Amino acid sequence: MNIIEGCEEYQFVKKGFLKGMGFMGHATNVMALHKNNVSFSFARQARLDSFKIFSKAVAIKCGGDANVRYAWYGGSLDELTEIVSVGFSTCNNNDDDDESYGDGFSLFSANFSIDSAMSTVADEHGLRHVLLCRVILGKVEAVPAGSKQNQPSSNQYDSGVDDISTPKRHIIWTAFMNSYIHPDYILSFKFNYMKEIYGALKPRSQYVSFPNLVTRVSNHLNPSQMSLLLKSYRLYQEQKIPRELWINKVRLIVGDRLLHSVITEPRDNVQLL
């Protein structure tokens, strides 16, 4: 069901998505928002009913609060449409990098929509798509990167996170993924090139900002490479690696041929900023 841009519901979801995009927020345009119409089929209604039942059960178990939160999941439009239509499956969420967090379904918290955006695949119109879900977290436990855990470590816990204090990933165990996760919206967006302003400040040495680098390479890299690109930038921002090492990481991920074509486009004569 298409949500009209001017309505409060549309603006609420859009604002949350762009806020979670961080440094990419200004280089991102939300193009459309579609709501999961549960009245479309008995199966969709049944999954919503199951979500409500489990929400109540976890709330009772946890002393009155099921800890229901919003979370993002990015993929291709076909994949997200299938999830809304028939539910989640284990093949939807196979991590192809070195940071799988247990054998469960991984979504990104509301404040980190940028991570889900890096997992998207552009469709034939250049649009990318993310799923906004409600998730039942209950009592959470930390799950380390590379863990093979596939269920709560004890009856005390209901779900996992990558970091207790500042969770970026939520891990819903496979046995509960169609009961603890309910897809609410599919949001469609585009990455957009932004006019560089640095040339005006340094007329002899223009720069390409990292958001523009992401924009320009996004159609050439797979989701795993995009995720690695974001991780490298975070390490650099947090001063965990020096600029020279970061640039080398970018070169390894993007590849010198693509990087050269990006920074020598007619729009700019640039360096990586």
Short mmCIF file of N, CA and C in Angstrom, two decimals, residues 12-116:
data_model
loop_
_atom_site.label_atom_id
_atom_site.label_comp_id
_atom_site.label_asym_id
_atom_site.label_seq_id
_atom_site.Cartn_x
_atom_site.Cartn_y
_atom_site.Cartn_z
N PHE A 12 7.54 10.45 9.24
CA PHE A 12 8.13 9.79 10.41
C PHE A 12 9.16 8.75 9.97
N VAL A 13 8.78 7.91 9.01
CA VAL A 13 9.69 6.86 8.54
C VAL A 13 10.87 7.47 7.79
N LYS A 14 10.59 8.45 6.95
CA LYS A 14 11.65 9.11 6.18
C LYS A 14 12.67 9.77 7.11
N LYS A 15 12.20 10.49 8.09
CA LYS A 15 13.09 11.19 9.02
C LYS A 15 13.99 10.20 9.76
N GLY A 16 13.41 9.09 10.21
CA GLY A 16 14.19 8.09 10.92
C GLY A 16 15.25 7.45 10.02
N PHE A 17 14.88 7.19 8.77
CA PHE A 17 15.81 6.58 7.82
C PHE A 17 16.98 7.52 7.54
N LEU A 18 16.70 8.77 7.22
CA LEU A 18 17.76 9.72 6.88
C LEU A 18 18.65 10.04 8.08
N LYS A 19 18.07 10.07 9.27
CA LYS A 19 18.88 10.29 10.47
C LYS A 19 19.88 9.15 10.64
N GLY A 20 19.44 7.93 10.41
CA GLY A 20 20.31 6.77 10.55
C GLY A 20 21.33 6.64 9.43
N MET A 21 21.16 7.43 8.35
CA MET A 21 22.12 7.40 7.24
C MET A 21 23.38 8.19 7.55
N GLY A 22 23.39 8.95 8.62
CA GLY A 22 24.59 9.65 9.04
C GLY A 22 25.17 10.52 7.95
N PHE A 23 26.48 10.33 7.65
CA PHE A 23 27.17 11.17 6.67
C PHE A 23 26.61 11.02 5.26
N MET A 24 25.81 9.97 5.01
CA MET A 24 25.21 9.78 3.69
C MET A 24 23.82 10.39 3.60
N GLY A 25 23.33 10.98 4.68
CA GLY A 25 21.98 11.52 4.69
C GLY A 25 21.72 12.56 3.62
N HIS A 26 22.69 13.47 3.42
CA HIS A 26 22.51 14.54 2.44
C HIS A 26 22.70 14.04 1.01
N ALA A 27 23.22 12.83 0.86
CA ALA A 27 23.41 12.27 -0.48
C ALA A 27 22.36 11.21 -0.79
N THR A 28 21.27 11.23 -0.02
CA THR A 28 20.23 10.20 -0.16
C THR A 28 18.87 10.85 -0.34
N ASN A 29 18.12 10.39 -1.30
CA ASN A 29 16.75 10.86 -1.52
C ASN A 29 15.77 9.70 -1.32
N VAL A 30 14.80 9.88 -0.42
CA VAL A 30 13.73 8.90 -0.27
C VAL A 30 12.73 9.11 -1.39
N MET A 31 12.43 8.04 -2.11
CA MET A 31 11.60 8.15 -3.32
C MET A 31 10.17 7.63 -3.11
N ALA A 32 9.99 6.65 -2.23
CA ALA A 32 8.66 6.06 -2.05
C ALA A 32 8.62 5.27 -0.75
N LEU A 33 7.41 5.09 -0.23
CA LEU A 33 7.21 4.28 0.97
C LEU A 33 5.95 3.45 0.78
N HIS A 34 6.09 2.13 0.96
CA HIS A 34 4.96 1.22 0.83
C HIS A 34 4.78 0.46 2.14
N LYS A 35 3.54 0.42 2.61
CA LYS A 35 3.21 -0.26 3.86
C LYS A 35 2.73 -1.67 3.59
N ASN A 36 3.12 -2.59 4.46
CA ASN A 36 2.67 -3.97 4.36
C ASN A 36 1.17 -4.01 4.68
N ASN A 37 0.37 -4.29 3.68
CA ASN A 37 -1.08 -4.37 3.85
C ASN A 37 -1.44 -5.78 4.28
N VAL A 38 -1.63 -5.97 5.59
CA VAL A 38 -1.86 -7.32 6.11
C VAL A 38 -3.22 -7.87 5.70
N SER A 39 -4.13 -6.99 5.32
CA SER A 39 -5.45 -7.47 4.87
C SER A 39 -5.40 -8.06 3.47
N PHE A 40 -4.22 -7.98 2.82
CA PHE A 40 -4.06 -8.48 1.46
C PHE A 40 -4.20 -9.99 1.40
N SER A 41 -3.80 -10.68 2.49
CA SER A 41 -3.88 -12.15 2.49
C SER A 41 -4.02 -12.67 3.91
N PHE A 42 -4.57 -13.89 4.04
CA PHE A 42 -4.70 -14.53 5.34
C PHE A 42 -3.33 -14.80 5.95
N ALA A 43 -2.34 -15.13 5.09
CA ALA A 43 -1.00 -15.44 5.58
C ALA A 43 -0.36 -14.23 6.24
N ARG A 44 -0.50 -13.06 5.62
CA ARG A 44 0.07 -11.84 6.22
C ARG A 44 -0.61 -11.52 7.54
N GLN A 45 -1.93 -11.66 7.58
CA GLN A 45 -2.67 -11.40 8.82
C GLN A 45 -2.25 -12.39 9.90
N ALA A 46 -2.03 -13.64 9.51
CA ALA A 46 -1.63 -14.67 10.48
C ALA A 46 -0.25 -14.35 11.07
N ARG A 47 0.65 -13.85 10.24
CA ARG A 47 1.99 -13.52 10.74
C ARG A 47 1.93 -12.32 11.70
N LEU A 48 1.05 -11.34 11.40
CA LEU A 48 0.89 -10.22 12.33
C LEU A 48 0.28 -10.69 13.64
N ASP A 49 -0.72 -11.57 13.56
CA ASP A 49 -1.34 -12.11 14.78
C ASP A 49 -0.31 -12.86 15.62
N SER A 50 0.56 -13.63 14.94
CA SER A 50 1.61 -14.37 15.64
C SER A 50 2.57 -13.40 16.33
N PHE A 51 2.92 -12.33 15.66
CA PHE A 51 3.82 -11.32 16.24
C PHE A 51 3.20 -10.72 17.50
N LYS A 52 1.92 -10.42 17.46
CA LYS A 52 1.25 -9.84 18.62
C LYS A 52 1.19 -10.83 19.78
N ILE A 53 0.92 -12.10 19.47
CA ILE A 53 0.86 -13.13 20.51
C ILE A 53 2.22 -13.29 21.19
N PHE A 54 3.29 -13.35 20.39
CA PHE A 54 4.62 -13.52 20.96
C PHE A 54 5.06 -12.26 21.70
N SER A 55 4.62 -11.09 21.25
CA SER A 55 4.92 -9.85 21.97
C SER A 55 4.37 -9.91 23.39
N LYS A 56 3.14 -10.38 23.50
CA LYS A 56 2.52 -10.50 24.83
C LYS A 56 3.23 -11.54 25.68
N ALA A 57 3.61 -12.66 25.06
CA ALA A 57 4.28 -13.73 25.80
C ALA A 57 5.64 -13.28 26.32
N VAL A 58 6.41 -12.60 25.48
CA VAL A 58 7.73 -12.12 25.90
C VAL A 58 7.58 -11.03 26.95
N ALA A 59 6.56 -10.19 26.81
CA ALA A 59 6.33 -9.14 27.81
C ALA A 59 6.06 -9.76 29.18
N ILE A 60 5.25 -10.79 29.23
CA ILE A 60 4.97 -11.48 30.50
C ILE A 60 6.26 -12.05 31.07
N LYS A 61 7.05 -12.68 30.22
CA LYS A 61 8.32 -13.29 30.64
C LYS A 61 9.30 -12.26 31.18
N CYS A 62 9.27 -11.05 30.58
CA CYS A 62 10.25 -10.01 30.92
C CYS A 62 9.71 -8.97 31.89
N GLY A 63 8.62 -9.27 32.54
CA GLY A 63 8.11 -8.36 33.55
C GLY A 63 7.27 -7.23 33.01
N GLY A 64 6.68 -7.40 31.83
CA GLY A 64 5.76 -6.40 31.31
C GLY A 64 6.22 -5.66 30.07
N ASP A 65 7.49 -5.83 29.66
CA ASP A 65 8.02 -5.10 28.50
C ASP A 65 8.67 -6.09 27.54
N ALA A 66 8.11 -6.22 26.35
CA ALA A 66 8.67 -7.13 25.34
C ALA A 66 9.86 -6.52 24.61
N ASN A 67 10.15 -5.24 24.88
CA ASN A 67 11.29 -4.56 24.25
C ASN A 67 11.17 -4.62 22.72
N VAL A 68 10.05 -4.14 22.21
CA VAL A 68 9.82 -4.10 20.76
C VAL A 68 10.47 -2.84 20.20
N ARG A 69 11.28 -3.01 19.16
CA ARG A 69 12.00 -1.90 18.55
C ARG A 69 11.86 -1.97 17.03
N TYR A 70 12.19 -0.86 16.37
CA TYR A 70 12.28 -0.84 14.91
C TYR A 70 13.68 -1.27 14.49
N ALA A 71 13.78 -1.92 13.34
CA ALA A 71 15.08 -2.32 12.79
C ALA A 71 14.98 -2.37 11.28
N TRP A 72 16.13 -2.22 10.62
CA TRP A 72 16.21 -2.15 9.16
C TRP A 72 16.85 -3.40 8.57
N TYR A 73 16.39 -3.75 7.38
CA TYR A 73 17.03 -4.83 6.63
C TYR A 73 17.07 -4.44 5.17
N GLY A 74 18.25 -4.53 4.54
CA GLY A 74 18.41 -4.14 3.15
C GLY A 74 18.63 -5.33 2.25
N GLY A 75 18.16 -5.24 1.02
CA GLY A 75 18.35 -6.31 0.04
C GLY A 75 17.85 -5.86 -1.32
N SER A 76 17.60 -6.81 -2.18
CA SER A 76 17.00 -6.48 -3.47
C SER A 76 15.50 -6.33 -3.30
N LEU A 77 14.86 -5.68 -4.24
CA LEU A 77 13.41 -5.50 -4.16
C LEU A 77 12.70 -6.85 -4.20
N ASP A 78 13.17 -7.78 -5.02
CA ASP A 78 12.56 -9.11 -5.09
C ASP A 78 12.63 -9.81 -3.74
N GLU A 79 13.78 -9.70 -3.09
CA GLU A 79 13.95 -10.34 -1.79
C GLU A 79 13.01 -9.75 -0.75
N LEU A 80 12.93 -8.42 -0.71
CA LEU A 80 12.08 -7.78 0.29
C LEU A 80 10.60 -8.05 0.03
N THR A 81 10.22 -8.07 -1.24
CA THR A 81 8.83 -8.38 -1.60
C THR A 81 8.48 -9.79 -1.18
N GLU A 82 9.42 -10.71 -1.36
CA GLU A 82 9.19 -12.10 -0.95
C GLU A 82 9.02 -12.21 0.56
N ILE A 83 9.84 -11.46 1.31
CA ILE A 83 9.73 -11.47 2.77
C ILE A 83 8.35 -10.99 3.20
N VAL A 84 7.89 -9.88 2.62
CA VAL A 84 6.57 -9.36 2.97
C VAL A 84 5.48 -10.35 2.60
N SER A 85 5.64 -11.04 1.50
CA SER A 85 4.59 -11.95 1.00
C SER A 85 4.56 -13.28 1.72
N VAL A 86 5.74 -13.90 1.91
CA VAL A 86 5.75 -15.27 2.43
C VAL A 86 6.57 -15.44 3.71
N GLY A 87 7.21 -14.38 4.17
CA GLY A 87 7.96 -14.48 5.41
C GLY A 87 9.45 -14.61 5.20
N PHE A 88 10.17 -14.70 6.31
CA PHE A 88 11.63 -14.79 6.29
C PHE A 88 12.09 -16.23 6.12
N SER A 89 13.26 -16.38 5.54
CA SER A 89 13.87 -17.71 5.43
C SER A 89 15.35 -17.58 5.74
N THR A 90 15.99 -18.69 6.07
CA THR A 90 17.40 -18.64 6.46
C THR A 90 18.29 -18.16 5.32
N CYS A 91 17.86 -18.37 4.07
CA CYS A 91 18.70 -17.97 2.94
C CYS A 91 18.67 -16.46 2.73
N ASN A 92 17.73 -15.75 3.36
CA ASN A 92 17.64 -14.29 3.19
C ASN A 92 18.82 -13.56 3.82
N ASN A 93 19.44 -14.16 4.83
CA ASN A 93 20.32 -13.38 5.69
C ASN A 93 21.67 -14.03 5.90
N ASN A 94 22.21 -14.68 4.87
CA ASN A 94 23.53 -15.27 4.99
C ASN A 94 24.58 -14.19 4.84
N ASP A 95 25.31 -13.91 5.92
CA ASP A 95 26.37 -12.90 5.86
C ASP A 95 27.49 -13.41 4.97
N ASP A 96 27.96 -12.55 4.05
CA ASP A 96 29.06 -12.95 3.19
C ASP A 96 30.33 -12.19 3.51
N ASP A 97 30.41 -11.65 4.73
CA ASP A 97 31.66 -11.05 5.17
C ASP A 97 32.15 -11.81 6.40
N ASP A 98 33.12 -11.25 7.09
CA ASP A 98 33.72 -11.95 8.22
C ASP A 98 33.05 -11.60 9.55
N GLU A 99 31.90 -10.95 9.52
CA GLU A 99 31.30 -10.49 10.76
C GLU A 99 29.88 -11.01 10.93
N SER A 100 29.70 -12.31 10.72
CA SER A 100 28.41 -12.89 11.07
C SER A 100 28.33 -12.99 12.59
N TYR A 101 27.14 -12.76 13.10
CA TYR A 101 26.94 -12.78 14.56
C TYR A 101 25.99 -13.90 14.90
N GLY A 102 26.50 -15.10 14.90
CA GLY A 102 25.67 -16.24 15.20
C GLY A 102 24.84 -16.67 14.00
N ASP A 103 24.18 -17.79 14.16
CA ASP A 103 23.34 -18.35 13.10
C ASP A 103 21.90 -17.90 13.34
N GLY A 104 21.62 -16.66 12.96
CA GLY A 104 20.30 -16.09 13.14
C GLY A 104 20.04 -15.05 12.08
N PHE A 105 18.91 -14.39 12.17
CA PHE A 105 18.56 -13.35 11.20
C PHE A 105 19.02 -12.01 11.76
N SER A 106 19.86 -11.31 11.00
CA SER A 106 20.49 -10.08 11.47
C SER A 106 19.85 -8.86 10.83
N LEU A 107 19.42 -7.91 11.66
CA LEU A 107 18.89 -6.64 11.20
C LEU A 107 19.67 -5.52 11.88
N PHE A 108 19.56 -4.31 11.33
CA PHE A 108 20.28 -3.17 11.89
C PHE A 108 19.32 -2.27 12.65
N SER A 109 19.81 -1.75 13.77
CA SER A 109 18.96 -0.95 14.65
C SER A 109 18.52 0.33 13.95
N ALA A 110 17.51 0.96 14.51
CA ALA A 110 16.90 2.14 13.89
C ALA A 110 17.91 3.25 13.64
N ASN A 111 18.95 3.34 14.47
CA ASN A 111 19.94 4.41 14.33
C ASN A 111 21.01 4.11 13.30
N PHE A 112 20.97 2.92 12.68
CA PHE A 112 22.00 2.53 11.73
C PHE A 112 21.39 2.04 10.42
N SER A 113 20.47 2.84 9.89
CA SER A 113 19.89 2.50 8.58
C SER A 113 20.96 2.50 7.50
N ILE A 114 22.06 3.24 7.70
CA ILE A 114 23.12 3.28 6.70
C ILE A 114 23.70 1.89 6.45
N ASP A 115 23.77 1.06 7.48
CA ASP A 115 24.31 -0.29 7.29
C ASP A 115 23.38 -1.14 6.44
N SER A 116 22.08 -0.98 6.64
CA SER A 116 21.14 -1.72 5.80
C SER A 116 21.19 -1.19 4.37
#
